[in-house]
Amino acid sequence: MAAKDNLKPYRDKRDFKKTSEPEAGSKSGYKHMFVIQKHGASRLHYDFRLEVDGVLVSWAVPKGPSTDTREKRLAIRTEDHPVEYADFEGVIPEGEYGAGIVMVWDRGKYRNIRSDAKGKSLGNSLKEGKIEVWLNGKKIKGGYSLIKTGRDKGKERWLMIKHDDEHADARRNPVSSQPKSVKSGKTLHKIKKAYEKNSG
Ligand code: MN
């Protein structure tokens, strides 16, 4: 199955005896799901993930998504993640890949809205480097483009840009004004505290 091969880089980077991140396997119920995970790693960033053909295609967005149409946010493509990762919130231990705190910052369903791509799947748009989706999250809504601009050090560089629609708002800055998890209501700090308590 193609989806399983796509996850090899994900599995190769991780020791599942040490991290509580999901190991793999596609489950149903994640179709057209997107998630934005706040990741307090060596450098804070936001991981934007879209379900495409049974895996979460992923980008690390250093500044997180903007609601301002004039902002072009750098998005560095990272390895595909298993769909169950959309539920993962917790702590990746020191010394493990991506060590730090992971929060489900926003989540919801998306629609493929690329108007010049009649009958084209999102998988094809991904290959072409031009994605247009309508996001229906709790914090992030409306149209967004993801445009591939090139490669640097073996990694695909993309830009994430808000479309000019009713959800565009240059004054809103959800990354700073809405810092808590949509899954648990916790801050990064509280997620860490809960982890420390449990691993005592
Ligand atoms: Mn990350």
PDB file of C-alpha atoms and ligand atoms in Angstrom:
ATOM      1  CA  MET A   1       0.000   0.000   0.000  1.00  0.00           C
ATOM      2  CA  ALA A   2       1.383   3.361  -1.081  1.00  0.00           C
ATOM      3  CA  ALA A   3       0.221   5.080   2.093  1.00  0.00           C
ATOM      4  CA  LYS A   4       2.353   2.763   4.228  1.00  0.00           C
ATOM      5  CA  ASP A   5       5.519   3.424   2.215  1.00  0.00           C
ATOM      6  CA  ASN A   6       4.884   7.154   2.609  1.00  0.00           C
ATOM      7  CA  LEU A   7       5.237   6.742   6.355  1.00  0.00           C
ATOM      8  CA  LYS A   8       8.641   5.039   6.336  1.00  0.00           C
ATOM      9  CA  PRO A   9      10.570   8.323   6.895  1.00  0.00           C
ATOM     10  CA  TYR A  10       8.223   9.066   9.819  1.00  0.00           C
ATOM     11  CA  ARG A  11       8.862   5.671  11.447  1.00  0.00           C
ATOM     12  CA  ASP A  12      12.591   5.726  10.746  1.00  0.00           C
ATOM     13  CA  LYS A  13      13.020   8.960  12.714  1.00  0.00           C
ATOM     14  CA  ARG A  14      11.309   7.690  15.851  1.00  0.00           C
ATOM     15  CA  ASP A  15      11.775   5.154  18.632  1.00  0.00           C
ATOM     16  CA  PHE A  16       8.249   4.147  19.613  1.00  0.00           C
ATOM     17  CA  LYS A  17       9.475   2.625  22.857  1.00  0.00           C
ATOM     18  CA  LYS A  18      10.444   6.115  23.936  1.00  0.00           C
ATOM     19  CA  THR A  19       7.912   8.448  22.346  1.00  0.00           C
ATOM     20  CA  SER A  20       4.153   8.203  22.792  1.00  0.00           C
ATOM     21  CA  GLU A  21       3.507   9.480  19.255  1.00  0.00           C
ATOM     22  CA  PRO A  22       1.338   7.090  17.175  1.00  0.00           C
ATOM     23  CA  GLU A  23       3.256   4.399  15.326  1.00  0.00           C
ATOM     24  CA  ALA A  24       1.265   4.206  12.075  1.00  0.00           C
ATOM     25  CA  GLY A  25      -1.509   2.563  10.107  1.00  0.00           C
ATOM     26  CA  SER A  26      -4.345   4.431   8.461  1.00  0.00           C
ATOM     27  CA  LYS A  27      -7.614   4.498  10.297  1.00  0.00           C
ATOM     28  CA  SER A  28     -10.853   5.718   8.824  1.00  0.00           C
ATOM     29  CA  GLY A  29     -12.567   8.868  10.065  1.00  0.00           C
ATOM     30  CA  TYR A  30      -9.787  11.276   9.158  1.00  0.00           C
ATOM     31  CA  LYS A  31     -10.839  11.996   5.573  1.00  0.00           C
ATOM     32  CA  HIS A  32     -10.404  15.678   4.637  1.00  0.00           C
ATOM     33  CA  MET A  33      -9.112  16.474   8.077  1.00  0.00           C
ATOM     34  CA  PHE A  34      -6.548  19.128   8.802  1.00  0.00           C
ATOM     35  CA  VAL A  35      -4.708  19.886  12.002  1.00  0.00           C
ATOM     36  CA  ILE A  36      -2.361  22.633  13.118  1.00  0.00           C
ATOM     37  CA  GLN A  37      -0.108  21.525  15.955  1.00  0.00           C
ATOM     38  CA  LYS A  38       1.802  24.025  18.041  1.00  0.00           C
ATOM     39  CA  HIS A  39       5.194  22.490  18.649  1.00  0.00           C
ATOM     40  CA  GLY A  40       7.392  23.836  21.399  1.00  0.00           C
ATOM     41  CA  ALA A  41      10.570  22.184  20.134  1.00  0.00           C
ATOM     42  CA  SER A  42      14.112  23.612  20.054  1.00  0.00           C
ATOM     43  CA  ARG A  43      12.382  26.406  18.141  1.00  0.00           C
ATOM     44  CA  LEU A  44       8.635  27.055  18.484  1.00  0.00           C
ATOM     45  CA  HIS A  45       6.719  26.435  15.251  1.00  0.00           C
ATOM     46  CA  TYR A  46       3.342  25.296  13.967  1.00  0.00           C
ATOM     47  CA  ASP A  47       2.928  22.028  12.062  1.00  0.00           C
ATOM     48  CA  PHE A  48       0.219  22.279   9.411  1.00  0.00           C
ATOM     49  CA  ARG A  49      -1.058  18.879   8.277  1.00  0.00           C
ATOM     50  CA  LEU A  50      -3.622  17.954   5.603  1.00  0.00           C
ATOM     51  CA  GLU A  51      -5.044  14.475   5.118  1.00  0.00           C
ATOM     52  CA  VAL A  52      -4.223  13.446   1.553  1.00  0.00           C
ATOM     53  CA  ASP A  53      -4.698   9.824   0.410  1.00  0.00           C
ATOM     54  CA  GLY A  54      -4.648   8.425   3.949  1.00  0.00           C
ATOM     55  CA  VAL A  55      -1.661  10.248   5.409  1.00  0.00           C
ATOM     56  CA  LEU A  56      -1.127  13.693   6.909  1.00  0.00           C
ATOM     57  CA  VAL A  57       0.960  15.698   4.455  1.00  0.00           C
ATOM     58  CA  SER A  58       2.904  18.091   6.669  1.00  0.00           C
ATOM     59  CA  TRP A  59       4.636  21.453   6.728  1.00  0.00           C
ATOM     60  CA  ALA A  60       6.449  23.241   9.544  1.00  0.00           C
ATOM     61  CA  VAL A  61       5.316  26.880   9.596  1.00  0.00           C
ATOM     62  CA  PRO A  62       7.727  28.848  11.825  1.00  0.00           C
ATOM     63  CA  LYS A  63       5.361  31.799  12.391  1.00  0.00           C
ATOM     64  CA  GLY A  64       2.113  29.841  12.151  1.00  0.00           C
ATOM     65  CA  PRO A  65      -0.843  30.668   9.893  1.00  0.00           C
ATOM     66  CA  SER A  66      -1.922  34.280   9.360  1.00  0.00           C
ATOM     67  CA  THR A  67      -5.376  35.716   8.706  1.00  0.00           C
ATOM     68  CA  ASP A  68      -3.788  38.677   6.896  1.00  0.00           C
ATOM     69  CA  THR A  69      -3.820  38.295   3.085  1.00  0.00           C
ATOM     70  CA  ARG A  70      -0.584  40.301   2.817  1.00  0.00           C
ATOM     71  CA  GLU A  71       1.408  37.816   4.908  1.00  0.00           C
ATOM     72  CA  LYS A  72       3.262  35.045   3.109  1.00  0.00           C
ATOM     73  CA  ARG A  73       4.192  32.504   5.715  1.00  0.00           C
ATOM     74  CA  LEU A  74       7.117  30.182   5.058  1.00  0.00           C
ATOM     75  CA  ALA A  75       6.081  26.512   5.236  1.00  0.00           C
ATOM     76  CA  ILE A  76       8.792  23.859   5.086  1.00  0.00           C
ATOM     77  CA  ARG A  77       7.533  20.452   3.964  1.00  0.00           C
ATOM     78  CA  THR A  78       8.291  17.686   6.456  1.00  0.00           C
ATOM     79  CA  GLU A  79       7.691  13.947   6.417  1.00  0.00           C
ATOM     80  CA  ASP A  80       4.137  12.591   6.057  1.00  0.00           C
ATOM     81  CA  HIS A  81       2.562  11.625   9.365  1.00  0.00           C
ATOM     82  CA  PRO A  82      -0.025   8.925  10.149  1.00  0.00           C
ATOM     83  CA  VAL A  83      -3.598  10.254  10.304  1.00  0.00           C
ATOM     84  CA  GLU A  84      -3.866   9.417  14.015  1.00  0.00           C
ATOM     85  CA  TYR A  85      -1.226  12.064  14.627  1.00  0.00           C
ATOM     86  CA  ALA A  86      -4.068  14.623  14.341  1.00  0.00           C
ATOM     87  CA  ASP A  87      -5.059  13.585  17.899  1.00  0.00           C
ATOM     88  CA  PHE A  88      -1.568  13.667  19.358  1.00  0.00           C
ATOM     89  CA  GLU A  89      -0.983  16.125  22.146  1.00  0.00           C
ATOM     90  CA  GLY A  90       1.756  15.575  24.668  1.00  0.00           C
ATOM     91  CA  VAL A  91       5.476  15.589  25.233  1.00  0.00           C
ATOM     92  CA  ILE A  92       8.170  14.039  23.028  1.00  0.00           C
ATOM     93  CA  PRO A  93      11.002  13.131  25.432  1.00  0.00           C
ATOM     94  CA  GLU A  94      14.442  14.744  25.417  1.00  0.00           C
ATOM     95  CA  GLY A  95      16.816  13.193  22.918  1.00  0.00           C
ATOM     96  CA  GLU A  96      13.990  11.962  20.654  1.00  0.00           C
ATOM     97  CA  TYR A  97      13.208  13.385  17.220  1.00  0.00           C
ATOM     98  CA  GLY A  98      11.159  16.596  17.615  1.00  0.00           C
ATOM     99  CA  ALA A  99      11.678  16.616  21.387  1.00  0.00           C
ATOM    100  CA  GLY A 100       9.352  19.098  23.039  1.00  0.00           C
ATOM    101  CA  ILE A 101       5.678  19.801  23.645  1.00  0.00           C
ATOM    102  CA  VAL A 102       2.955  19.204  21.042  1.00  0.00           C
ATOM    103  CA  MET A 103      -0.492  20.874  21.206  1.00  0.00           C
ATOM    104  CA  VAL A 104      -3.542  20.449  18.977  1.00  0.00           C
ATOM    105  CA  TRP A 105      -3.773  24.190  18.304  1.00  0.00           C
ATOM    106  CA  ASP A 106      -6.535  23.946  15.678  1.00  0.00           C
ATOM    107  CA  ARG A 107      -8.333  21.224  13.791  1.00  0.00           C
ATOM    108  CA  GLY A 108     -11.229  20.658  11.426  1.00  0.00           C
ATOM    109  CA  LYS A 109     -12.210  19.603   7.928  1.00  0.00           C
ATOM    110  CA  TYR A 110     -10.981  21.092   4.673  1.00  0.00           C
ATOM    111  CA  ARG A 111     -12.258  21.299   1.094  1.00  0.00           C
ATOM    112  CA  ASN A 112     -10.193  21.290  -2.075  1.00  0.00           C
ATOM    113  CA  ILE A 113     -11.144  24.561  -3.840  1.00  0.00           C
ATOM    114  CA  ARG A 114      -8.558  24.866  -6.580  1.00  0.00           C
ATOM    115  CA  SER A 115     -10.709  26.261  -9.367  1.00  0.00           C
ATOM    116  CA  ASP A 116      -8.246  25.818 -12.251  1.00  0.00           C
ATOM    117  CA  ALA A 117      -7.767  22.127 -11.488  1.00  0.00           C
ATOM    118  CA  LYS A 118     -10.936  20.499 -12.791  1.00  0.00           C
ATOM    119  CA  GLY A 119     -11.194  16.941 -11.543  1.00  0.00           C
ATOM    120  CA  LYS A 120      -7.726  17.055 -10.050  1.00  0.00           C
ATOM    121  CA  SER A 121      -7.147  15.444  -6.714  1.00  0.00           C
ATOM    122  CA  LEU A 122      -5.295  17.168  -3.927  1.00  0.00           C
ATOM    123  CA  GLY A 123      -2.554  14.591  -4.468  1.00  0.00           C
ATOM    124  CA  ASN A 124      -1.995  16.032  -7.947  1.00  0.00           C
ATOM    125  CA  SER A 125      -2.063  19.597  -6.644  1.00  0.00           C
ATOM    126  CA  LEU A 126       0.565  18.578  -4.110  1.00  0.00           C
ATOM    127  CA  LYS A 127       2.808  17.235  -6.898  1.00  0.00           C
ATOM    128  CA  GLU A 128       2.291  20.424  -8.898  1.00  0.00           C
ATOM    129  CA  GLY A 129       3.145  22.547  -5.884  1.00  0.00           C
ATOM    130  CA  LYS A 130      -0.102  24.501  -5.888  1.00  0.00           C
ATOM    131  CA  ILE A 131      -2.752  23.778  -3.285  1.00  0.00           C
ATOM    132  CA  GLU A 132      -5.909  25.744  -2.558  1.00  0.00           C
ATOM    133  CA  VAL A 133      -8.043  24.639   0.351  1.00  0.00           C
ATOM    134  CA  TRP A 134     -10.922  25.978   2.401  1.00  0.00           C
ATOM    135  CA  LEU A 135     -10.233  25.339   6.085  1.00  0.00           C
ATOM    136  CA  ASN A 136     -13.024  24.966   8.594  1.00  0.00           C
ATOM    137  CA  GLY A 137     -11.247  24.997  11.922  1.00  0.00           C
ATOM    138  CA  LYS A 138     -12.160  26.638  15.201  1.00  0.00           C
ATOM    139  CA  LYS A 139      -9.547  29.383  14.840  1.00  0.00           C
ATOM    140  CA  ILE A 140      -8.514  29.202  11.206  1.00  0.00           C
ATOM    141  CA  LYS A 141     -11.228  29.446   8.547  1.00  0.00           C
ATOM    142  CA  GLY A 142     -11.538  30.241   4.884  1.00  0.00           C
ATOM    143  CA  GLY A 143      -9.347  29.887   1.832  1.00  0.00           C
ATOM    144  CA  TYR A 144      -5.595  29.345   1.920  1.00  0.00           C
ATOM    145  CA  SER A 145      -3.048  28.761  -0.806  1.00  0.00           C
ATOM    146  CA  LEU A 146       0.093  26.733  -0.409  1.00  0.00           C
ATOM    147  CA  ILE A 147       2.590  27.467  -3.151  1.00  0.00           C
ATOM    148  CA  LYS A 148       5.833  25.569  -3.635  1.00  0.00           C
ATOM    149  CA  THR A 149       8.687  27.983  -4.271  1.00  0.00           C
ATOM    150  CA  GLY A 150      11.669  25.657  -4.394  1.00  0.00           C
ATOM    151  CA  ARG A 151      14.013  23.557  -2.333  1.00  0.00           C
ATOM    152  CA  ASP A 152      16.637  24.299   0.254  1.00  0.00           C
ATOM    153  CA  LYS A 153      18.909  21.702   1.875  1.00  0.00           C
ATOM    154  CA  GLY A 154      16.770  18.915   0.424  1.00  0.00           C
ATOM    155  CA  LYS A 155      13.550  20.318   1.844  1.00  0.00           C
ATOM    156  CA  GLU A 156      10.638  21.733  -0.138  1.00  0.00           C
ATOM    157  CA  ARG A 157       9.919  25.367   0.651  1.00  0.00           C
ATOM    158  CA  TRP A 158       6.332  26.568   0.321  1.00  0.00           C
ATOM    159  CA  LEU A 159       4.402  29.715   1.165  1.00  0.00           C
ATOM    160  CA  MET A 160       1.075  29.697   3.014  1.00  0.00           C
ATOM    161  CA  ILE A 161      -1.167  32.621   2.047  1.00  0.00           C
ATOM    162  CA  LYS A 162      -4.644  33.619   3.215  1.00  0.00           C
ATOM    163  CA  HIS A 163      -7.222  34.236   0.488  1.00  0.00           C
ATOM    164  CA  ASP A 164      -9.205  37.467   0.397  1.00  0.00           C
ATOM    165  CA  ASP A 165     -12.561  36.245   1.708  1.00  0.00           C
ATOM    166  CA  GLU A 166     -14.918  36.890   4.642  1.00  0.00           C
ATOM    167  CA  HIS A 167     -12.466  35.243   7.050  1.00  0.00           C
ATOM    168  CA  ALA A 168      -9.522  37.456   6.075  1.00  0.00           C
ATOM    169  CA  ASP A 169      -8.674  39.872   8.879  1.00  0.00           C
ATOM    170  CA  ALA A 170      -5.451  41.856   9.057  1.00  0.00           C
ATOM    171  CA  ARG A 171      -6.023  42.773  12.716  1.00  0.00           C
ATOM    172  CA  ARG A 172      -6.621  39.276  14.055  1.00  0.00           C
ATOM    173  CA  ASN A 173      -3.524  37.447  15.151  1.00  0.00           C
ATOM    174  CA  PRO A 174      -4.799  34.066  16.385  1.00  0.00           C
ATOM    175  CA  VAL A 175      -1.305  32.660  16.930  1.00  0.00           C
ATOM    176  CA  SER A 176      -0.845  35.093  19.836  1.00  0.00           C
ATOM    177  CA  SER A 177      -4.453  35.859  20.860  1.00  0.00           C
ATOM    178  CA  GLN A 178      -5.663  32.213  20.924  1.00  0.00           C
ATOM    179  CA  PRO A 179      -2.725  30.250  22.335  1.00  0.00           C
ATOM    180  CA  LYS A 180      -4.578  27.282  23.881  1.00  0.00           C
ATOM    181  CA  SER A 181      -5.355  23.779  22.683  1.00  0.00           C
ATOM    182  CA  VAL A 182      -8.697  23.144  20.934  1.00  0.00           C
ATOM    183  CA  LYS A 183      -8.474  19.569  22.241  1.00  0.00           C
ATOM    184  CA  SER A 184      -7.810  20.108  25.965  1.00  0.00           C
ATOM    185  CA  GLY A 185      -7.938  23.862  26.540  1.00  0.00           C
ATOM    186  CA  LYS A 186      -4.375  23.620  27.889  1.00  0.00           C
ATOM    187  CA  THR A 187      -1.418  25.882  27.217  1.00  0.00           C
ATOM    188  CA  LEU A 188       1.963  24.367  26.243  1.00  0.00           C
ATOM    189  CA  HIS A 189       3.051  24.907  29.846  1.00  0.00           C
ATOM    190  CA  LYS A 190       0.049  22.970  31.214  1.00  0.00           C
ATOM    191  CA  ILE A 191       0.582  20.103  28.781  1.00  0.00           C
ATOM    192  CA  LYS A 192       4.149  19.826  30.073  1.00  0.00           C
ATOM    193  CA  LYS A 193       3.034  19.986  33.704  1.00  0.00           C
ATOM    194  CA  ALA A 194       0.467  17.229  33.134  1.00  0.00           C
ATOM    195  CA  TYR A 195       3.135  15.061  31.502  1.00  0.00           C
ATOM    196  CA  GLU A 196       5.592  15.588  34.350  1.00  0.00           C
ATOM    197  CA  LYS A 197       2.928  14.674  36.890  1.00  0.00           C
ATOM    198  CA  ASN A 198       2.053  11.449  35.055  1.00  0.00           C
ATOM    199  CA  SER A 199       5.638  10.368  34.427  1.00  0.00           C
ATOM    200  CA  GLY A 200       6.433  11.435  38.020  1.00  0.00           C
TER     201      GLY A 200
HETATM  202 MN    MN B   1       7.199  20.058  14.438  1.00  0.00          MN
END
